[in-house]
Amino acid sequence: METIVNVESAEETEAVGRALAALLEKNGIGRAFIAMRGEMGVGKTAFTRGFASHFDIRTVKSPTYTILNEYIGRCRIHHFDFYRITDGDDLYSIGYDDLIEQDGYSIGEWSENIEDFLPADAITVAISRVTSEDSGSCLRKISINSPINLNGELLLK
């Protein structure tokens, strides 16, 4: 399933993240890996903040320097930053394999850096900058690809 949404702000990016979390929960999917892709500053952490807010997690910070942040609300979320990860040994040192098998959700920014280590059923969220043909303003294009049948569409609130 591929869903494409164009957004104009960080708040709208958060709303898409929140909608994906709601859809996963509605379908009884309590464990999933979300592989985030996109250049620096495009909104990966904003998307994660929205996703986490659906589960009553209010504080989400980019794990750029910590590599991994863990959040606990109505579920557990492991928020990875793979920007500085170079190989399987780096992943092993942070407990990657064990963490992604736990109940809850794992969200990995810069997941293109660990392509060979992503779960086969990872949901891919790619965010890119695009220019509006109508106004010429800068938008974000969010493309969500899921091998999991989510039985529904993203309902943006």
PDB file of C-alpha atoms in Angstrom, residues 24-154:
ATOM      1  CA  LEU A  24      -1.674   0.738  13.136  1.00  0.00           C
ATOM      2  CA  GLU A  25      -3.452   0.664  16.492  1.00  0.00           C
ATOM      3  CA  LYS A  26      -6.885   0.324  14.865  1.00  0.00           C
ATOM      4  CA  ASN A  27      -5.626  -2.719  12.948  1.00  0.00           C
ATOM      5  CA  GLY A  28      -4.188  -4.364  16.060  1.00  0.00           C
ATOM      6  CA  ILE A  29      -0.584  -3.951  14.919  1.00  0.00           C
ATOM      7  CA  GLY A  30       1.295  -3.501  18.179  1.00  0.00           C
ATOM      8  CA  ARG A  31       4.798  -3.956  16.816  1.00  0.00           C
ATOM      9  CA  ALA A  32       6.188  -2.389  13.657  1.00  0.00           C
ATOM     10  CA  PHE A  33       9.346  -0.827  12.288  1.00  0.00           C
ATOM     11  CA  ILE A  34       8.988   2.533  10.560  1.00  0.00           C
ATOM     12  CA  ALA A  35      11.967   3.235   8.299  1.00  0.00           C
ATOM     13  CA  MET A  36      12.260   7.005   7.872  1.00  0.00           C
ATOM     14  CA  ARG A  37      14.052   8.458   4.841  1.00  0.00           C
ATOM     15  CA  GLY A  38      14.768  12.035   3.889  1.00  0.00           C
ATOM     16  CA  GLU A  39      17.421  14.700   3.931  1.00  0.00           C
ATOM     17  CA  MET A  40      18.361  16.736   6.966  1.00  0.00           C
ATOM     18  CA  GLY A  41      15.653  19.067   8.256  1.00  0.00           C
ATOM     19  CA  VAL A  42      12.852  17.619   6.147  1.00  0.00           C
ATOM     20  CA  GLY A  43      10.600  16.604   9.069  1.00  0.00           C
ATOM     21  CA  LYS A  44      11.511  13.076  10.176  1.00  0.00           C
ATOM     22  CA  THR A  45      11.499  14.017  13.862  1.00  0.00           C
ATOM     23  CA  ALA A  46       8.261  16.012  13.456  1.00  0.00           C
ATOM     24  CA  PHE A  47       6.631  12.910  11.946  1.00  0.00           C
ATOM     25  CA  THR A  48       7.919  10.839  14.874  1.00  0.00           C
ATOM     26  CA  ARG A  49       6.623  13.434  17.362  1.00  0.00           C
ATOM     27  CA  GLY A  50       3.153  13.128  15.835  1.00  0.00           C
ATOM     28  CA  PHE A  51       3.331   9.328  15.815  1.00  0.00           C
ATOM     29  CA  ALA A  52       4.350   9.263  19.486  1.00  0.00           C
ATOM     30  CA  SER A  53       1.693  11.791  20.501  1.00  0.00           C
ATOM     31  CA  HIS A  54      -1.013   9.305  19.504  1.00  0.00           C
ATOM     32  CA  PHE A  55       0.310   7.096  22.312  1.00  0.00           C
ATOM     33  CA  ASP A  56       0.356   9.948  24.874  1.00  0.00           C
ATOM     34  CA  ILE A  57       4.078  10.593  24.542  1.00  0.00           C
ATOM     35  CA  ARG A  58       4.594  14.345  24.677  1.00  0.00           C
ATOM     36  CA  THR A  59       8.363  14.832  24.507  1.00  0.00           C
ATOM     37  CA  VAL A  60      10.229  13.618  21.434  1.00  0.00           C
ATOM     38  CA  LYS A  61      13.728  14.798  20.594  1.00  0.00           C
ATOM     39  CA  SER A  62      15.964  13.917  17.703  1.00  0.00           C
ATOM     40  CA  PRO A  63      18.372  11.135  18.701  1.00  0.00           C
ATOM     41  CA  THR A  64      21.124  12.657  16.552  1.00  0.00           C
ATOM     42  CA  TYR A  65      23.750  12.562  19.303  1.00  0.00           C
ATOM     43  CA  THR A  66      22.355   9.751  21.454  1.00  0.00           C
ATOM     44  CA  ILE A  67      21.631   7.371  18.517  1.00  0.00           C
ATOM     45  CA  LEU A  68      18.647   5.968  20.438  1.00  0.00           C
ATOM     46  CA  ASN A  69      15.845   7.497  22.489  1.00  0.00           C
ATOM     47  CA  GLU A  70      13.210   5.399  24.218  1.00  0.00           C
ATOM     48  CA  TYR A  71       9.755   6.766  24.946  1.00  0.00           C
ATOM     49  CA  ILE A  72       7.085   5.144  27.073  1.00  0.00           C
ATOM     50  CA  GLY A  73       3.420   6.123  26.968  1.00  0.00           C
ATOM     51  CA  ARG A  74       0.553   3.790  26.120  1.00  0.00           C
ATOM     52  CA  CYS A  75       3.253   1.797  24.315  1.00  0.00           C
ATOM     53  CA  ARG A  76       7.028   1.746  23.991  1.00  0.00           C
ATOM     54  CA  ILE A  77       8.766   3.490  21.095  1.00  0.00           C
ATOM     55  CA  HIS A  78      12.436   3.123  20.185  1.00  0.00           C
ATOM     56  CA  HIS A  79      13.554   6.135  18.146  1.00  0.00           C
ATOM     57  CA  PHE A  80      16.834   5.514  16.322  1.00  0.00           C
ATOM     58  CA  ASP A  81      19.105   7.813  14.357  1.00  0.00           C
ATOM     59  CA  PHE A  82      21.211   5.760  11.942  1.00  0.00           C
ATOM     60  CA  TYR A  83      23.087   8.737  10.464  1.00  0.00           C
ATOM     61  CA  ARG A  84      26.389   7.720  12.090  1.00  0.00           C
ATOM     62  CA  ILE A  85      25.840   3.943  11.929  1.00  0.00           C
ATOM     63  CA  THR A  86      28.272   2.345   9.503  1.00  0.00           C
ATOM     64  CA  ASP A  87      27.871  -1.430   9.886  1.00  0.00           C
ATOM     65  CA  GLY A  88      26.278  -4.350  11.683  1.00  0.00           C
ATOM     66  CA  ASP A  89      28.737  -4.064  14.573  1.00  0.00           C
ATOM     67  CA  ASP A  90      27.430  -0.563  15.319  1.00  0.00           C
ATOM     68  CA  LEU A  91      23.870  -1.907  15.355  1.00  0.00           C
ATOM     69  CA  TYR A  92      24.871  -4.787  17.617  1.00  0.00           C
ATOM     70  CA  SER A  93      26.486  -2.369  20.087  1.00  0.00           C
ATOM     71  CA  ILE A  94      23.165  -0.534  20.613  1.00  0.00           C
ATOM     72  CA  GLY A  95      21.108  -3.732  20.911  1.00  0.00           C
ATOM     73  CA  TYR A  96      19.254  -3.106  17.658  1.00  0.00           C
ATOM     74  CA  ASP A  97      18.132  -6.703  17.001  1.00  0.00           C
ATOM     75  CA  ASP A  98      16.715  -7.149  20.511  1.00  0.00           C
ATOM     76  CA  LEU A  99      15.031  -3.742  20.588  1.00  0.00           C
ATOM     77  CA  ILE A 100      13.166  -4.096  17.290  1.00  0.00           C
ATOM     78  CA  GLU A 101      11.725  -7.443  18.408  1.00  0.00           C
ATOM     79  CA  GLN A 102      10.124  -5.956  21.530  1.00  0.00           C
ATOM     80  CA  ASP A 103       6.465  -5.024  21.632  1.00  0.00           C
ATOM     81  CA  GLY A 104       5.925  -1.453  20.583  1.00  0.00           C
ATOM     82  CA  TYR A 105       7.270   0.508  17.666  1.00  0.00           C
ATOM     83  CA  SER A 106      10.723   1.235  16.329  1.00  0.00           C
ATOM     84  CA  ILE A 107      11.259   4.331  14.231  1.00  0.00           C
ATOM     85  CA  GLY A 108      14.567   4.733  12.451  1.00  0.00           C
ATOM     86  CA  GLU A 109      15.716   8.019  10.955  1.00  0.00           C
ATOM     87  CA  TRP A 110      18.271   7.713   8.134  1.00  0.00           C
ATOM     88  CA  SER A 111      17.213   4.086   7.642  1.00  0.00           C
ATOM     89  CA  GLU A 112      18.731   4.102   4.166  1.00  0.00           C
ATOM     90  CA  ASN A 113      22.070   3.758   5.982  1.00  0.00           C
ATOM     91  CA  ILE A 114      21.142   0.293   7.290  1.00  0.00           C
ATOM     92  CA  GLU A 115      19.208  -1.036   4.292  1.00  0.00           C
ATOM     93  CA  ASP A 116      20.555  -4.587   4.689  1.00  0.00           C
ATOM     94  CA  PHE A 117      19.441  -4.751   8.324  1.00  0.00           C
ATOM     95  CA  LEU A 118      15.857  -3.490   8.013  1.00  0.00           C
ATOM     96  CA  PRO A 119      13.038  -5.904   8.850  1.00  0.00           C
ATOM     97  CA  ALA A 120      11.360  -7.323   5.739  1.00  0.00           C
ATOM     98  CA  ASP A 121       8.011  -5.928   6.878  1.00  0.00           C
ATOM     99  CA  ALA A 122       9.272  -2.394   7.602  1.00  0.00           C
ATOM    100  CA  ILE A 123       6.926   0.467   6.782  1.00  0.00           C
ATOM    101  CA  THR A 124       8.865   3.048   4.759  1.00  0.00           C
ATOM    102  CA  VAL A 125       8.150   6.751   5.224  1.00  0.00           C
ATOM    103  CA  ALA A 126      10.025   8.985   2.786  1.00  0.00           C
ATOM    104  CA  ILE A 127       9.799  12.752   3.210  1.00  0.00           C
ATOM    105  CA  SER A 128      11.056  15.119   0.530  1.00  0.00           C
ATOM    106  CA  ARG A 129      10.838  18.798  -0.300  1.00  0.00           C
ATOM    107  CA  VAL A 130       8.714  19.711  -3.310  1.00  0.00           C
ATOM    108  CA  THR A 131       7.594  23.002  -4.801  1.00  0.00           C
ATOM    109  CA  SER A 132       3.886  23.714  -5.104  1.00  0.00           C
ATOM    110  CA  GLU A 133       2.917  24.200  -8.735  1.00  0.00           C
ATOM    111  CA  ASP A 134       0.138  26.585  -7.662  1.00  0.00           C
ATOM    112  CA  SER A 135       1.894  28.910  -5.242  1.00  0.00           C
ATOM    113  CA  GLY A 136       5.577  28.108  -5.671  1.00  0.00           C
ATOM    114  CA  SER A 137       5.838  27.500  -1.918  1.00  0.00           C
ATOM    115  CA  CYS A 138       7.920  24.705  -0.426  1.00  0.00           C
ATOM    116  CA  LEU A 139       5.904  21.672   0.612  1.00  0.00           C
ATOM    117  CA  ARG A 140       6.820  18.309   2.062  1.00  0.00           C
ATOM    118  CA  LYS A 141       5.809  15.177   0.191  1.00  0.00           C
ATOM    119  CA  ILE A 142       5.300  12.239   2.552  1.00  0.00           C
ATOM    120  CA  SER A 143       5.251   8.844   0.876  1.00  0.00           C
ATOM    121  CA  ILE A 144       4.268   5.871   3.045  1.00  0.00           C
ATOM    122  CA  ASN A 145       4.845   2.356   1.717  1.00  0.00           C
ATOM    123  CA  SER A 146       3.640  -0.563   3.789  1.00  0.00           C
ATOM    124  CA  PRO A 147       3.900  -4.280   3.119  1.00  0.00           C
ATOM    125  CA  ILE A 148       1.368  -4.657   5.942  1.00  0.00           C
ATOM    126  CA  ASN A 149      -2.275  -4.458   4.881  1.00  0.00           C
ATOM    127  CA  LEU A 150      -3.523  -1.606   7.050  1.00  0.00           C
ATOM    128  CA  ASN A 151      -7.185  -1.939   6.044  1.00  0.00           C
ATOM    129  CA  GLY A 152      -7.908   1.760   5.910  1.00  0.00           C
ATOM    130  CA  GLU A 153      -6.670   5.154   4.973  1.00  0.00           C
ATOM    131  CA  LEU A 154      -4.876   7.793   6.922  1.00  0.00           C
TER     132      LEU A 154
END
